[in-house]
Amino acid sequence: MLEFKDTVAEAVADVQDGSTVMIGGFGNAGQPFELIDALLQSGARDLTVVNNNAGQADEGLALLIKEGRVRKMICSFPRQSDSWHFDAKYRAGEIELELVPQGNLAERIRAAGAGIGGFFTPTGYGTMLAEGKETRFLDGKWQVFETPIHADVALIKALKADGKGNLVYRKTARNFGPIMAAAAKQTIVQVSEVVPVGGLDPENVVTPGIYVNTIVKVG
Amino acid sequence: MLEFKDTVAEAVADVQDGSTVMIGGFGNAGQPFELIDALLQSGARDLTVVNNNAGQADEGLALLIKEGRVRKMICSFPRQSDSWHFDAKYRAGEIELELVPQGNLAERIRAAGAGIGGFFTPTGYGTMLAEGKETRFLDGKWQVFETPIHADVALIKALKADGKGNLVYRKTARNFGPIMAAAAKQTIVQVSEVVPVGGLDPENVVTPGIYVNTIVKVG
Amino acid sequence: MAETSTSAVPSGTAQKTSDTPLGRDDLARLVARDIAPGSFVNLGIGQPTLVSNYLTEEQNITLHTENGMLGMGPEAKGDEIDPDLINAGKIPVTELPGASYFHHADSFAMMRGGHLDVCVLGAFQVSAKGDLANWHTGAPDAIPAVGGAMDLATGAKDVYVMMTLLSKDGKSKLVPQCTYPVTGVGCVTRVYTDKAVFLITDDGVRVRETFGVTFEELAELMDVPLR
Amino acid sequence: MAETSTSAVPSGTAQKTSDTPLGRDDLARLVARDIAPGSFVNLGIGQPTLVSNYLTEEQNITLHTENGMLGMGPEAKGDEIDPDLINAGKIPVTELPGASYFHHADSFAMMRGGHLDVCVLGAFQVSAKGDLANWHTGAPDAIPAVGGAMDLATGAKDVYVMMTLLSKDGKSKLVPQCTYPVTGVGCVTRVYTDKAVFLITDDGVRVRETFGVTFEELAELMDVPLR
């Protein structure tokens, strides 16, 4: 049942210790900073976080990692010039890393939302990241078996929601939002604007409200 | 390279005998009648056609079947009150049928466009339509291995195209159009309107022009 | 996907809540009443679509149609008819405020990914284990057609079946084992019939209520052990 | 994905088309000139993004960025900067008329489904068979990061590599076998370097042209047989 919350603290109040949390965003675009800050404040710990990166500078996901709340990262590109908090935890052996090619990350998240139990993809064949994985020759190519990534919670950022929970995004901030919304048991969305039911053109809805549980207006 | 054609005849001129042709539409909604008529006129034969249905009444795909141009149908729902041309050919043993659950049809078409070599799905497990197929227990359920459906040509209908081949659709006429456009080597689109480059909002494009080869305005 | 065990309730205590068997519309009304507020629901094609006539505004139910839409409204009449706006049965329908359109792979991902709360389907047979047979009579000369039936049966959180309890030749369609080709295995959670509502549970088939027959009279009609 | 065999051309006949090695910008200009009109192209991150500076309007090239956009324009400056509009390197960019946005699974489906005509990538090493190594130095203390490199390497119709021919210690980076961990197997079709353009063909490594060296001088620098 869709709920509109007044504060980000209320929006993330039900996130449990030990949860797998998907966090939208590619770099800073689409990263739900306010929800992440609220998650930090909530004290939730022992989290597995799914995000393309592993935090940048001293904000958002980077702080969650710094504070030791993240047990494991599932991501494609942890190492950046400003990923110092992740780097420190990783070198200290205090955080687990599952490194996933970005397309496999996206497709595995999509598979979870779409009810696909696993799929074969050419990406990664013959590389370190496919070591120990099942391979099969299909459609003229060697392919690697990959499995879905499910989550308990998704924290995402959209531009607008209507009263039914339908979402639209803005430019490249769309990125992982729509597929994470479908892959998580509970999807929590921060938006810049809430419009009445009927305020979004049905042709242009990107995430239908069926994938959304909680909405909070931010800023 | 994107081409705009003046007539439907020119648009389908390169379809070869023996091709696999995806045809958009669910019932009549989104069915590209003018392109199908042009394909009939072109004389192309020995076709494998992928469509949700197998033709209705005395128009479109039904006529292609009646005229014996279709060697094999891949579809989910051939039998309808007005599918008499298919029914007659099928009972006479003059057309081959690959019956596919509708969700598998959609997902297999999507897989072809997305470079996925195969996937596991719970749909069809334990049924006649999964007989002889590989099964595996994944995510707590028995699942069936399904493979992509590629095509040489897709004939689809959209509402508008811009000068870059970007497409938008109308209501439930969208249906198979976007996934077929991505799954075929050559995608031929009939539209009601062509607008200049910049005439579609980038946020609302449903099929990016990368998936489109040929556009013809109809009506 | 069997319902949570209700073994705390003594078996065989289902009440006769109507003195007569229920007609199609009364049954549709009952199904509609049982759908939780805020649910996302698919009503398949044919008889189950009657359920939409009895959903109330307060329930705030969103209807899905497999051909790419959430927020489907009632059947279109007169000027409302638009050939680009049809339901899974290819009948012209309308769009409600807050609707959305999506392509076929996205629509079936929604169904197959377990996002629909309830789907309501017709059936030839349902087994005591919740197997569903509703796509093929098995007749050797029949032209098979499956549509989205297998995806709905497998994907929805709850699969409700609406059917008459007895076939034309007087045999129960809720059976120990399906003799028709199945659509899905162990997928049905409830069976709404003219004579009773059945819950398919881990402990077997429980009768929730009966219509025009007593529990004992009902049990006489069927080869399936009832609780 | 090796280039069509060019065995009709006699081997070892590549011309020296520049008296000096090419700088990064000249190399970018050369790559840009070689991309067929109307192509859809991904330029990865880093050095290959220089290619965009030399694409002409007449070429009508559409640039893809993995984070969900076709029709990417030049880097944003001043007031154009929008934190919601960035490229794969997280640099603010602009939107051209006819652009489109899509989510990450759709973006990578586009890459992995073979729809991009060309992608241009940097590399640590390329093997004579077209294996690419560009994501990991293999150093035991390195924090690995792969991003979209493996998807681009595997998915694009043509994979062009741009790199200096020699490493800092003077060794050829076009090698018989990659010693760095590979990104993709047999995926590279062309290698653009400061000293020569190499075509990876079914018949081996062919030199298309050389810069500042003769074919023979080039062959001396490398352990890979050249044609």
Short mmCIF file of C-alpha atoms in Angstrom, two decimals, chain B residues 26-27 29 53 76-80 87 90-91 99-104 121-123 125-129 170-176 178-179, chain C residues 66-67 69 82-88 90 95 101-105 108 112 135-136 141 143-148 150-151 154 181-183 185:
data_model
loop_
_atom_site.label_atom_id
_atom_site.label_comp_id
_atom_site.label_asym_id
_atom_site.label_seq_id
_atom_site.Cartn_x
_atom_site.Cartn_y
_atom_site.Cartn_z
CA PHE B 26 -1.91 -7.24 -30.10
CA GLY B 27 -5.17 -7.93 -31.87
CA ALA B 29 -4.03 -2.41 -31.83
CA ASN B 53 -1.83 -13.79 -32.75
CA SER B 76 0.86 -17.12 -28.16
CA PHE B 77 -2.78 -17.01 -29.18
CA PRO B 78 -3.60 -18.24 -32.69
CA ARG B 79 -7.13 -19.49 -32.01
CA GLN B 80 -9.73 -16.74 -32.07
CA ASP B 87 -7.34 -22.47 -38.58
CA TYR B 90 -3.25 -25.43 -39.58
CA ARG B 91 -5.83 -28.19 -39.94
CA LEU B 99 3.06 -21.90 -29.49
CA VAL B 100 4.76 -19.73 -26.87
CA PRO B 101 3.30 -18.37 -23.62
CA GLN B 102 2.85 -14.64 -24.18
CA GLY B 103 5.33 -13.62 -21.49
CA ASN B 104 7.94 -15.98 -22.90
CA THR B 121 11.61 -18.55 -16.20
CA PRO B 122 8.98 -20.27 -14.03
CA THR B 123 6.35 -19.76 -16.74
CA TYR B 125 7.04 -25.30 -15.84
CA GLY B 126 5.25 -28.63 -15.62
CA THR B 127 3.15 -27.92 -18.71
CA MET B 128 3.02 -29.37 -22.25
CA LEU B 129 4.76 -26.24 -23.54
CA ARG B 170 -0.20 5.51 -28.56
CA LYS B 171 -1.88 3.75 -25.61
CA THR B 172 -2.02 -0.06 -25.79
CA ALA B 173 -0.89 0.04 -29.42
CA ARG B 174 2.64 0.24 -27.99
CA ASN B 175 2.64 -3.46 -27.03
CA PHE B 176 5.34 -5.41 -28.96
CA PRO B 178 9.65 -1.45 -28.80
CA ILE B 179 10.99 -4.96 -28.20
CA GLU C 66 -1.38 -7.75 -20.03
CA ASN C 67 -1.21 -5.79 -23.28
CA MET C 69 -1.48 -0.83 -19.11
CA ASP C 82 -10.59 3.84 -29.37
CA PRO C 83 -8.97 1.01 -31.37
CA ASP C 84 -5.63 1.77 -29.69
CA LEU C 85 -7.07 1.15 -26.21
CA ILE C 86 -8.15 -2.44 -25.67
CA ASN C 87 -7.87 -5.06 -22.95
CA ALA C 88 -6.48 -8.59 -23.03
CA LYS C 90 -9.41 -7.24 -27.28
CA GLU C 95 -8.22 4.89 -19.14
CA TYR C 101 1.32 2.45 -20.55
CA PHE C 102 4.31 0.18 -21.12
CA HIS C 103 5.53 -2.31 -23.70
CA HIS C 104 4.93 -6.04 -23.65
CA ALA C 105 8.19 -7.11 -22.03
CA PHE C 108 4.94 -9.34 -18.52
CA ARG C 112 6.13 -12.63 -13.87
CA TRP C 135 -5.78 -23.25 -21.51
CA HIS C 136 -6.36 -26.45 -23.45
CA ASP C 141 -8.12 -31.63 -33.02
CA ILE C 143 -5.94 -25.56 -32.05
CA PRO C 144 -4.00 -24.64 -28.93
CA ALA C 145 -3.78 -21.04 -27.69
CA VAL C 146 -2.24 -20.02 -24.41
CA GLY C 147 -1.91 -16.21 -24.37
CA GLY C 148 -0.85 -14.88 -20.99
CA MET C 150 0.71 -19.37 -17.88
CA ASP C 151 2.40 -16.09 -16.96
CA THR C 154 2.85 -18.45 -12.26
CA PRO C 181 -3.26 -30.17 -19.61
CA VAL C 182 -2.12 -27.87 -16.82
CA THR C 183 -1.43 -24.15 -17.08
CA VAL C 185 1.59 -26.17 -10.98
#
